Short mmCIF file of C-alpha atoms and ligand atoms in Angstrom, two decimals:
data_model
loop_
_atom_site.label_atom_id
_atom_site.label_comp_id
_atom_site.label_asym_id
_atom_site.label_seq_id
_atom_site.Cartn_x
_atom_site.Cartn_y
_atom_site.Cartn_z
CA MET A 1 149.66 129.39 116.85
CA LYS A 2 151.90 127.34 119.11
CA GLU A 3 152.12 130.01 121.82
CA VAL A 4 148.36 130.47 121.81
CA MET A 5 147.74 126.72 122.08
CA ASP A 6 150.35 126.33 124.81
CA TYR A 7 148.81 129.20 126.75
CA ILE A 8 145.37 127.53 126.53
CA GLU A 9 146.86 124.22 127.75
CA ASN A 10 148.78 125.83 130.59
CA ASN A 11 145.80 127.79 131.87
CA ARG A 12 143.29 124.95 131.76
CA GLU A 13 142.70 124.78 135.52
CA ARG A 14 142.40 128.54 135.99
CA TYR A 15 139.95 128.76 133.08
CA ILE A 16 137.81 126.12 134.76
CA ASP A 17 137.95 127.96 138.10
CA GLU A 18 136.78 131.16 136.45
CA LEU A 19 133.99 129.31 134.66
CA LYS A 20 132.85 128.06 138.06
CA ASP A 21 132.46 131.66 139.28
CA PHE A 22 130.29 132.39 136.23
CA LEU A 23 128.15 129.31 136.87
CA LYS A 24 127.53 130.32 140.48
CA ILE A 25 125.38 133.28 139.40
CA PRO A 26 121.70 132.20 139.20
CA SER A 27 120.89 134.22 136.06
CA ILE A 28 117.44 132.78 135.34
CA SER A 29 115.93 135.22 132.86
CA THR A 30 112.30 134.22 133.16
CA LEU A 31 111.97 134.68 136.96
CA PRO A 32 111.54 138.26 138.27
CA GLU A 33 113.15 137.31 141.60
CA ASN A 34 116.44 136.80 139.76
CA ASN A 35 116.56 140.27 138.18
CA ASP A 36 119.51 141.36 140.33
CA ASP A 37 121.39 138.22 139.38
CA MET A 38 120.99 139.19 135.73
CA GLN A 39 122.84 142.44 136.46
CA THR A 40 125.53 140.51 138.36
CA ALA A 41 126.01 138.09 135.47
CA ALA A 42 126.21 140.93 132.93
CA LYS A 43 128.83 142.68 135.08
CA PHE A 44 130.78 139.41 135.35
CA VAL A 45 130.88 139.03 131.55
CA ALA A 46 131.85 142.68 131.07
CA ASP A 47 134.72 142.38 133.58
CA LYS A 48 136.01 139.24 131.90
CA LEU A 49 135.87 140.87 128.46
CA GLN A 50 137.88 143.76 129.81
CA ALA A 51 140.39 141.44 131.48
CA ALA A 52 140.74 139.42 128.26
CA GLY A 53 142.04 142.54 126.50
CA LEU A 54 139.08 144.13 124.67
CA ASN A 55 139.32 147.90 124.74
CA ARG A 56 135.73 149.02 124.64
CA VAL A 57 133.35 147.20 126.96
CA GLU A 58 129.86 148.42 127.72
CA ILE A 59 126.74 147.17 129.42
CA PHE A 60 123.59 148.31 127.63
CA GLN A 61 120.49 148.35 129.80
CA THR A 62 117.27 147.40 128.02
CA GLU A 63 113.63 147.22 129.02
CA GLY A 64 114.48 143.69 130.13
CA HIS A 65 117.89 142.25 130.99
CA PRO A 66 121.15 143.99 130.02
CA LEU A 67 123.22 143.31 126.94
CA VAL A 68 126.99 143.10 127.20
CA TYR A 69 129.05 144.51 124.35
CA GLY A 70 132.81 144.48 123.86
CA GLU A 71 135.14 145.21 120.95
CA TRP A 72 138.71 145.34 119.74
CA LEU A 73 139.14 146.85 116.29
CA GLY A 74 142.91 146.93 116.04
CA ALA A 75 143.29 144.98 112.78
CA PRO A 76 142.38 147.43 109.98
CA GLY A 77 141.75 145.75 106.65
CA LYS A 78 140.96 142.45 108.33
CA PRO A 79 137.43 141.04 108.71
CA THR A 80 135.30 141.59 111.81
CA VAL A 81 133.78 138.71 113.75
CA LEU A 82 130.89 139.20 116.16
CA VAL A 83 130.75 136.58 118.91
CA TYR A 84 127.18 136.09 120.10
CA GLY A 85 126.01 134.06 123.10
CA HIS A 86 123.80 134.27 126.17
CA TYR A 87 124.42 134.48 129.90
CA ASP A 88 120.82 133.73 130.87
CA VAL A 89 119.77 130.25 131.92
CA GLN A 90 116.58 128.22 132.31
CA PRO A 91 114.82 127.67 135.66
CA VAL A 92 116.08 124.73 137.74
CA ASP A 93 112.89 122.89 138.64
CA PRO A 94 112.36 120.07 139.45
CA ILE A 95 115.16 120.91 141.90
CA GLU A 96 114.84 117.62 143.81
CA LEU A 97 116.22 115.72 140.82
CA TRP A 98 119.59 117.50 140.86
CA THR A 99 122.42 115.46 142.38
CA SER A 100 124.36 118.62 143.24
CA PRO A 101 122.86 122.10 143.69
CA PRO A 102 122.40 123.82 140.29
CA PHE A 103 124.39 126.91 141.24
CA GLU A 104 127.23 125.12 143.03
CA PRO A 105 129.30 123.94 140.07
CA THR A 106 130.57 120.42 140.72
CA ILE A 107 133.09 118.46 138.69
CA VAL A 108 132.47 114.74 138.32
CA GLY A 109 134.87 112.95 135.97
CA ASP A 110 135.19 115.00 132.77
CA ASN A 111 132.02 117.01 133.36
CA ILE A 112 131.14 120.17 135.19
CA PHE A 113 127.55 120.13 136.54
CA ALA A 114 125.57 123.36 136.93
CA ARG A 115 122.62 125.12 135.33
CA GLY A 116 123.97 126.94 132.27
CA ALA A 117 127.13 124.80 132.04
CA THR A 118 126.55 123.82 128.41
CA ASP A 119 123.69 126.27 127.60
CA ASP A 120 125.34 128.64 127.30
CA LYS A 121 127.83 129.98 129.86
CA GLY A 122 130.49 127.32 129.27
CA GLN A 123 130.31 127.88 125.53
CA VAL A 124 130.40 131.68 125.79
CA PHE A 125 133.41 131.41 128.05
CA MET A 126 135.43 129.49 125.41
CA HIS A 127 135.56 132.57 123.18
CA LEU A 128 136.45 134.89 126.02
CA LYS A 129 139.37 132.65 126.86
CA SER A 130 140.64 132.24 123.30
CA VAL A 131 140.71 136.03 122.99
CA GLU A 132 142.59 136.22 126.28
CA ALA A 133 145.13 133.67 124.99
CA PHE A 134 145.81 135.80 121.89
CA PHE A 135 146.26 139.01 123.84
CA LYS A 136 148.46 137.42 126.47
CA THR A 137 150.75 135.80 123.90
CA HIS A 138 150.70 138.26 120.96
CA GLY A 139 149.20 141.46 122.34
CA SER A 140 146.72 141.44 119.46
CA LEU A 141 144.20 139.41 117.49
CA PRO A 142 144.51 138.41 113.81
CA LEU A 143 141.18 140.14 113.05
CA ASN A 144 138.69 142.60 114.54
CA ILE A 145 136.34 141.33 117.16
CA LYS A 146 133.04 142.28 118.76
CA PHE A 147 131.20 140.45 121.52
CA LEU A 148 127.46 140.62 122.11
CA ILE A 149 126.30 138.52 125.04
CA GLU A 150 122.62 138.78 125.90
CA GLY A 151 120.45 137.88 128.88
CA GLU A 152 117.16 137.04 127.19
CA GLU A 153 117.86 134.21 124.76
CA GLU A 154 115.79 131.73 126.74
CA ILE A 155 112.80 134.08 126.71
CA GLY A 156 112.79 135.08 123.05
CA SER A 157 115.49 137.80 122.64
CA THR A 158 112.86 140.54 122.33
CA ASN A 159 115.08 143.41 123.46
CA LEU A 160 118.05 142.23 121.43
CA SER A 161 115.88 142.32 118.30
CA LYS A 162 115.21 146.02 118.88
CA PHE A 163 118.85 146.71 119.77
CA LEU A 164 120.05 145.05 116.55
CA ILE A 165 117.94 147.29 114.37
CA GLU A 166 118.82 150.46 116.26
CA ASN A 167 122.56 149.69 116.51
CA SER A 168 123.36 147.98 113.23
CA ASP A 169 126.38 150.28 112.73
CA LEU A 170 127.88 149.40 116.10
CA LEU A 171 127.38 145.70 115.41
CA LYS A 172 128.52 145.75 111.76
CA CYS A 173 130.55 142.62 111.04
CA ASP A 174 131.36 140.01 108.43
CA ALA A 175 130.54 136.87 110.39
CA VAL A 176 128.72 135.98 113.59
CA LEU A 177 130.33 133.19 115.59
CA ILE A 178 127.90 131.36 117.85
CA SER A 179 128.54 128.46 120.23
CA ASP A 180 125.12 127.50 121.52
CA THR A 181 124.56 124.18 119.77
CA ALA A 182 125.87 120.64 120.06
CA LEU A 183 128.47 118.32 118.61
CA PHE A 184 127.01 115.45 116.61
CA ALA A 185 128.70 113.03 119.03
CA PRO A 186 131.41 113.26 121.70
CA GLY A 187 134.77 114.16 120.18
CA VAL A 188 133.33 114.79 116.69
CA PRO A 189 133.97 118.33 115.39
CA THR A 190 130.66 119.64 114.07
CA ILE A 191 129.28 122.68 112.30
CA THR A 192 125.52 123.13 112.50
CA TYR A 193 124.04 124.63 109.33
CA GLY A 194 120.35 124.64 110.18
CA LEU A 195 118.13 125.49 113.15
CA ARG A 196 114.41 125.08 113.52
CA GLY A 197 112.18 128.05 114.20
CA LEU A 198 109.46 128.29 116.79
CA CYS A 199 105.88 129.40 117.20
CA TYR A 200 104.75 129.26 120.84
CA MET A 201 101.01 129.56 121.62
CA GLU A 202 98.69 129.38 124.59
CA VAL A 203 95.12 128.13 124.37
CA GLU A 204 92.59 128.83 127.11
CA VAL A 205 89.21 127.14 127.10
CA THR A 206 86.39 128.48 129.29
CA GLY A 207 83.18 126.58 129.99
CA PRO A 208 80.95 127.47 132.95
CA SER A 209 81.48 130.84 134.62
CA ARG A 210 82.72 129.20 137.86
CA ASP A 211 83.99 125.85 139.13
CA LEU A 212 81.13 123.40 139.66
CA HIS A 213 80.36 120.30 141.75
CA SER A 214 80.98 117.43 139.35
CA GLY A 215 78.10 115.42 140.75
CA THR A 216 75.47 118.12 140.63
CA PHE A 217 76.54 119.39 137.20
CA GLY A 218 78.63 116.61 135.60
CA GLY A 219 77.11 115.29 132.39
CA GLY A 220 75.01 118.35 131.83
CA VAL A 221 77.73 120.93 131.11
CA PRO A 222 80.86 121.16 128.93
CA ASN A 223 84.04 120.31 130.84
CA PRO A 224 86.86 122.57 129.52
CA ILE A 225 89.53 119.97 130.27
CA ASN A 226 87.70 117.30 128.27
CA VAL A 227 87.12 119.75 125.45
CA LEU A 228 90.74 120.97 125.38
CA ALA A 229 92.10 117.41 125.46
CA LYS A 230 89.87 116.47 122.54
CA MET A 231 90.96 119.51 120.57
CA ILE A 232 94.64 118.76 121.17
CA SER A 233 94.14 115.16 120.10
CA GLN A 234 92.79 116.44 116.78
CA LEU A 235 95.87 118.49 115.94
CA ILE A 236 97.97 115.57 114.68
CA ASP A 237 96.69 112.66 112.59
CA LYS A 238 97.62 108.99 112.84
CA ASP A 239 100.56 109.43 110.43
CA GLY A 240 102.03 112.22 112.51
CA LYS A 241 100.90 114.98 110.10
CA ILE A 242 99.87 118.29 111.64
CA LYS A 243 96.30 119.11 110.70
CA VAL A 244 96.43 122.90 110.99
CA ALA A 245 95.22 124.04 107.55
CA GLY A 246 98.08 125.51 105.48
CA PHE A 247 100.74 124.42 107.97
CA TYR A 248 102.99 122.72 105.40
CA ASP A 249 102.53 125.26 102.58
CA ASP A 250 105.97 126.88 102.86
CA VAL A 251 108.00 123.91 104.06
CA LEU A 252 111.32 123.47 102.27
CA LYS A 253 111.41 119.83 101.17
CA LEU A 254 114.36 117.66 102.08
CA SER A 255 116.51 117.08 99.02
CA LYS A 256 117.70 113.61 98.05
CA GLN A 257 121.25 114.81 98.63
CA GLU A 258 120.51 115.98 102.15
CA ARG A 259 118.76 112.74 103.06
CA GLU A 260 121.88 110.92 101.83
CA ASN A 261 124.11 113.22 103.91
CA PHE A 262 122.05 112.48 107.03
CA LYS A 263 122.38 108.73 106.41
CA VAL A 264 126.16 108.96 106.22
CA LEU A 265 126.21 110.26 109.81
CA LYS A 266 125.47 106.75 111.13
CA PHE A 267 122.95 107.79 113.75
CA SER A 268 121.68 104.99 115.95
CA GLU A 269 117.97 105.47 116.66
CA LYS A 270 118.15 102.60 119.11
CA LYS A 271 120.93 104.14 121.21
CA TRP A 272 119.29 107.54 121.08
CA GLY A 273 116.02 106.11 122.37
CA THR A 274 117.64 103.97 125.06
CA ALA A 275 119.52 106.98 126.46
CA ILE A 276 116.18 108.66 127.19
CA GLY A 277 114.41 105.54 128.42
CA LEU A 278 112.48 104.75 125.23
CA LYS A 279 112.17 101.45 123.43
CA TYR A 280 109.90 102.80 120.70
CA LEU A 281 110.14 106.09 118.84
CA THR A 282 107.33 107.86 117.00
CA GLY A 283 106.91 110.70 114.55
CA GLU A 284 105.86 111.66 111.10
CA LYS A 285 105.46 108.68 108.79
CA GLY A 286 108.01 108.37 105.99
CA TYR A 287 110.89 110.10 107.77
CA THR A 288 113.83 108.92 109.88
CA THR A 289 114.38 110.28 113.38
CA LEU A 290 117.11 112.68 112.23
CA GLU A 291 114.86 113.96 109.44
CA ARG A 292 111.98 114.37 111.90
CA ILE A 293 113.96 116.37 114.44
CA TRP A 294 116.15 118.40 112.09
CA ALA A 295 114.18 119.06 108.96
CA ARG A 296 110.46 118.53 109.60
CA PRO A 297 108.09 120.84 111.47
CA THR A 298 106.43 119.48 114.60
CA LEU A 299 103.75 120.35 117.15
CA ASP A 300 103.94 119.58 120.87
CA CYS A 301 101.92 120.39 123.93
CA ASN A 302 104.43 121.76 126.51
CA GLY A 303 102.08 122.14 129.45
CA ILE A 304 98.45 121.64 130.33
CA TRP A 305 96.53 122.56 133.44
CA GLY A 306 93.13 123.10 134.88
CA GLY A 307 90.89 121.82 137.65
CA PHE A 308 92.34 120.12 140.68
CA THR A 309 95.98 118.99 140.55
CA GLY A 310 96.87 118.76 144.24
CA GLN A 311 97.15 115.60 146.32
CA GLY A 312 94.06 113.53 146.90
CA ALA A 313 90.79 113.92 145.05
CA LYS A 314 88.39 116.79 144.52
CA THR A 315 85.21 116.33 142.52
CA VAL A 316 85.11 119.42 140.40
CA ILE A 317 84.31 120.61 136.91
CA PRO A 318 86.62 123.55 136.35
CA SER A 319 85.64 126.75 134.69
CA LYS A 320 88.87 126.88 132.66
CA ALA A 321 91.58 124.70 131.14
CA THR A 322 94.77 125.94 129.50
CA ALA A 323 97.53 124.46 127.35
CA LYS A 324 100.84 125.71 126.06
CA ILE A 325 101.42 124.42 122.55
CA SER A 326 104.53 125.05 120.50
CA MET A 327 105.48 124.28 116.95
CA ARG A 328 109.05 123.84 115.72
CA LEU A 329 109.34 125.25 112.22
CA VAL A 330 111.62 124.64 109.27
CA PRO A 331 112.69 126.87 106.37
CA HIS A 332 110.68 128.68 104.92
CA GLN A 333 107.83 128.71 107.42
CA ASP A 334 107.03 132.08 108.96
CA PRO A 335 106.22 132.03 112.70
CA ASN A 336 103.77 134.94 112.39
CA LYS A 337 101.88 133.29 109.57
CA ILE A 338 101.83 129.96 111.45
CA ALA A 339 100.49 131.69 114.59
CA LYS A 340 97.56 133.04 112.55
CA LEU A 341 96.87 129.67 110.92
CA PHE A 342 96.98 127.98 114.32
CA GLU A 343 94.56 130.45 115.88
CA LYS A 344 92.17 130.10 112.96
CA HIS A 345 92.32 126.31 113.17
CA ILE A 346 91.76 126.21 116.94
CA LYS A 347 88.75 128.52 116.64
CA LYS A 348 87.39 126.28 113.87
CA ILE A 349 87.62 123.04 115.84
CA ALA A 350 86.38 124.53 119.16
CA PRO A 351 82.81 123.40 119.93
CA LYS A 352 80.29 126.23 120.32
CA GLU A 353 79.62 125.45 124.00
CA VAL A 354 83.03 126.81 125.13
CA LYS A 355 84.88 130.11 124.74
CA VAL A 356 88.45 129.86 123.41
CA LYS A 357 91.23 132.39 123.75
CA VAL A 358 94.41 131.92 121.70
CA THR A 359 97.54 133.93 122.52
CA SER A 360 100.89 133.98 120.73
CA LEU A 361 103.72 133.97 123.32
CA HIS A 362 106.82 134.16 121.16
CA GLY A 363 108.42 132.84 118.05
CA GLY A 364 111.51 132.70 115.91
CA TYR A 365 112.45 132.04 112.31
CA PRO A 366 114.19 128.86 111.16
CA VAL A 367 117.69 129.08 109.66
CA ILE A 368 119.68 127.33 106.99
CA THR A 369 123.16 128.52 106.03
CA PRO A 370 125.06 127.69 102.83
CA LEU A 371 127.89 125.20 103.36
CA GLU A 372 130.10 127.03 100.82
CA ASP A 373 130.13 130.20 102.91
CA LYS A 374 133.66 131.41 103.73
CA ALA A 375 132.94 131.74 107.45
CA THR A 376 131.37 128.29 107.63
CA LYS A 377 134.39 126.83 105.85
CA ALA A 378 136.76 128.59 108.26
CA GLY A 379 134.71 127.20 111.17
CA ALA A 380 134.95 123.66 109.83
CA LYS A 381 138.70 124.00 109.24
CA ALA A 382 139.24 125.47 112.71
CA MET A 383 137.46 122.62 114.45
CA GLN A 384 139.32 120.12 112.33
CA LEU A 385 142.63 121.61 113.47
CA ALA A 386 141.62 121.63 117.14
CA PHE A 387 140.19 118.07 117.18
CA SER A 388 142.60 116.57 114.58
CA LYS A 389 139.53 115.00 112.95
CA LYS A 390 137.30 115.74 109.97
CA THR A 391 134.39 118.10 110.71
CA VAL A 392 130.84 116.89 110.08
CA PHE A 393 127.82 119.06 109.21
CA MET A 394 124.45 118.72 110.88
CA ARG A 395 121.14 120.49 111.38
CA GLU A 396 119.56 121.04 114.79
CA GLY A 397 116.03 120.71 116.11
CA GLY A 398 116.36 123.51 118.68
CA SER A 399 116.05 127.21 117.95
CA ILE A 400 118.12 130.37 118.34
CA PRO A 401 115.68 132.97 117.08
CA ILE A 402 118.14 135.85 116.78
CA VAL A 403 120.35 134.09 114.21
CA VAL A 404 118.13 135.00 111.26
CA GLU A 405 118.07 138.61 112.37
CA PHE A 406 121.88 138.71 112.35
CA ALA A 407 121.83 137.45 108.79
CA ASN A 408 119.09 139.86 107.66
CA THR A 409 119.96 143.02 109.59
CA LEU A 410 123.75 142.81 109.65
CA LYS A 411 124.12 140.86 106.39
CA ALA A 412 126.67 138.70 108.19
CA SER A 413 127.17 134.94 107.89
CA PRO A 414 126.31 132.97 111.02
CA VAL A 415 128.71 130.18 112.00
CA LEU A 416 127.25 127.70 114.49
CA MET A 417 130.25 126.16 116.20
CA GLY A 418 128.61 124.35 119.11
CA LEU A 419 130.61 122.33 121.63
CA GLY A 420 127.72 121.01 123.74
CA LEU A 421 126.12 117.61 123.56
CA ASN A 422 122.40 116.96 123.35
CA THR A 423 122.90 114.47 126.19
CA GLU A 424 124.12 117.24 128.53
CA ASN A 425 120.66 117.84 130.01
CA LEU A 426 120.11 121.36 128.82
CA HIS A 427 116.85 122.76 130.20
CA SER A 428 116.59 119.81 132.61
CA PRO A 429 118.10 118.66 135.94
CA ASN A 430 121.83 117.88 136.13
CA GLU A 431 122.89 120.02 133.19
CA HIS A 432 126.60 119.57 132.54
CA PHE A 433 129.38 120.38 130.08
CA ASN A 434 132.29 118.19 129.09
CA LEU A 435 135.51 119.93 130.11
CA ASN A 436 137.51 118.32 127.31
CA HIS A 437 135.08 119.85 124.84
CA PHE A 438 135.45 123.14 126.72
CA GLN A 439 139.20 122.98 126.11
CA LEU A 440 138.77 121.94 122.46
CA GLY A 441 136.26 124.76 122.04
CA ILE A 442 138.76 127.36 123.22
CA LYS A 443 141.24 126.02 120.69
CA SER A 444 138.62 125.88 117.90
CA SER A 445 137.75 129.49 118.62
CA ALA A 446 141.39 130.54 118.42
CA TYR A 447 141.91 128.64 115.16
CA PHE A 448 138.76 130.24 113.76
CA PHE A 449 140.11 133.75 114.32
CA LYS A 450 143.31 132.76 112.58
CA GLU A 451 141.62 130.94 109.67
CA TYR A 452 138.95 133.55 109.04
CA ALA A 453 141.51 136.36 109.11
CA GLN A 454 143.32 134.82 106.13
N1 BES B 1 121.04 126.47 123.09
C1 BES B 1 119.65 126.34 122.84
C2 BES B 1 119.33 125.91 121.42
C3 BES B 1 119.70 124.48 121.22
C4 BES B 1 118.93 123.50 121.77
C5 BES B 1 120.82 124.14 120.52
C6 BES B 1 119.29 122.18 121.62
C7 BES B 1 121.19 122.83 120.38
C8 BES B 1 120.43 121.85 120.94
C9 BES B 1 118.96 127.65 123.13
O1 BES B 1 119.44 128.28 124.27
C10 BES B 1 117.51 127.37 123.40
O2 BES B 1 117.18 126.60 124.25
N2 BES B 1 116.65 128.00 122.64
C11 BES B 1 115.24 127.94 122.85
C12 BES B 1 114.69 129.11 122.10
C13 BES B 1 113.32 129.52 122.51
C14 BES B 1 113.17 129.77 123.97
C15 BES B 1 112.88 130.72 121.72
C16 BES B 1 114.67 126.64 122.34
O3 BES B 1 115.14 126.07 121.34
O4 BES B 1 113.71 126.15 122.96
ZN1 ZN B 2 121.35 128.36 124.52
#
């Protein structure tokens, strides 16, 4: 492995320069005005896969954004690893809070700042570059490899779901290597063995058939904003329990052992809160912060609007009010079942004087992977070798909906080898990625191919 590691060291600056080119492409999947950029980003990934040494590279168009596929199957008898990641990014607003423009990658100290730096372009790029290092030094890889890099992870992976089912032969593999999560702490090699699922809903409340003067009508008619606010306030009780009937029925309880394992991680709630400007934390009674965010289901309002929200004052009773409400789920909750329970509950608590429309926007299943799995073990060993430190295991509060489908459709073991940090502002202004972790990630990836091949 010495040649591979030396190659990675010696090409550090060029790797960073190439990453910058990737980060310059504004591949925001949710905004139609960026559709051309999605094609550009897909082409960029395809070209880099080709240049790294893969011998079959293809862009698959979908009804949404394209999927990039690449493979090298020159190691018969050896296992096949599928590397999954995403080239799409989140929108940049509020843009005024960025200290450097989101699509002009800027290095400050050890970090590179740009939208998508840590989620997930920087992390996708690590695997491209470890493959390149193998081909440039050995002309081959120790195992068979496939890449599948999508452009719709941030909007629910709908087209990838279909593609997976229709192309399960093409994607056949033994393990799926994913770097789209975080290290437990800077410099600490980490394998994530659990992800939360998601159920994302929209609730629209309609009162009067048009906006009304709040003096002429106020007090005599239902105000949809007041009604919606009251309904939302009834969704969680004073102990932080979600009141949707049946919500907890399928929740996998935290075992004593797991609670012990979380404690060993020495997580400082105080530091965690301070870093985000909070002196006091809240959540479900009877659980620690780590338990709340990793292993308990939650409900949050992600947006709420209605009436007048411009500058100044307007005396109005709006006709409508709307809220986006999402629930993070844990094994073995089913997002479709939860969506139905939520709708039923909302309809039940809605007063008769308003009309309520409930829409399910998207969802994803939670994941938990066995720690004894061969691929997981190889991942832990690989990171240990790259970092020269013992690997820790954690769960994650965020979601990557497609992971369960890999496990179910391809019968392959997912390995979540994330190199990001939860302090790297993903989905918010000034997203960045630590370049030392980038380098260690390339090495971890290379060690993984070696370890898993054995
Ligand atoms: N990379 C994240 C998942 C993640 C978040 C990992 C935080 C580690 C820490 C992923 O790209 C993401 O943001 N997923 C969405 C999925 C949703 C849009 C279906 C999420 O969790 O909100
Ligand atoms: Zn991501």
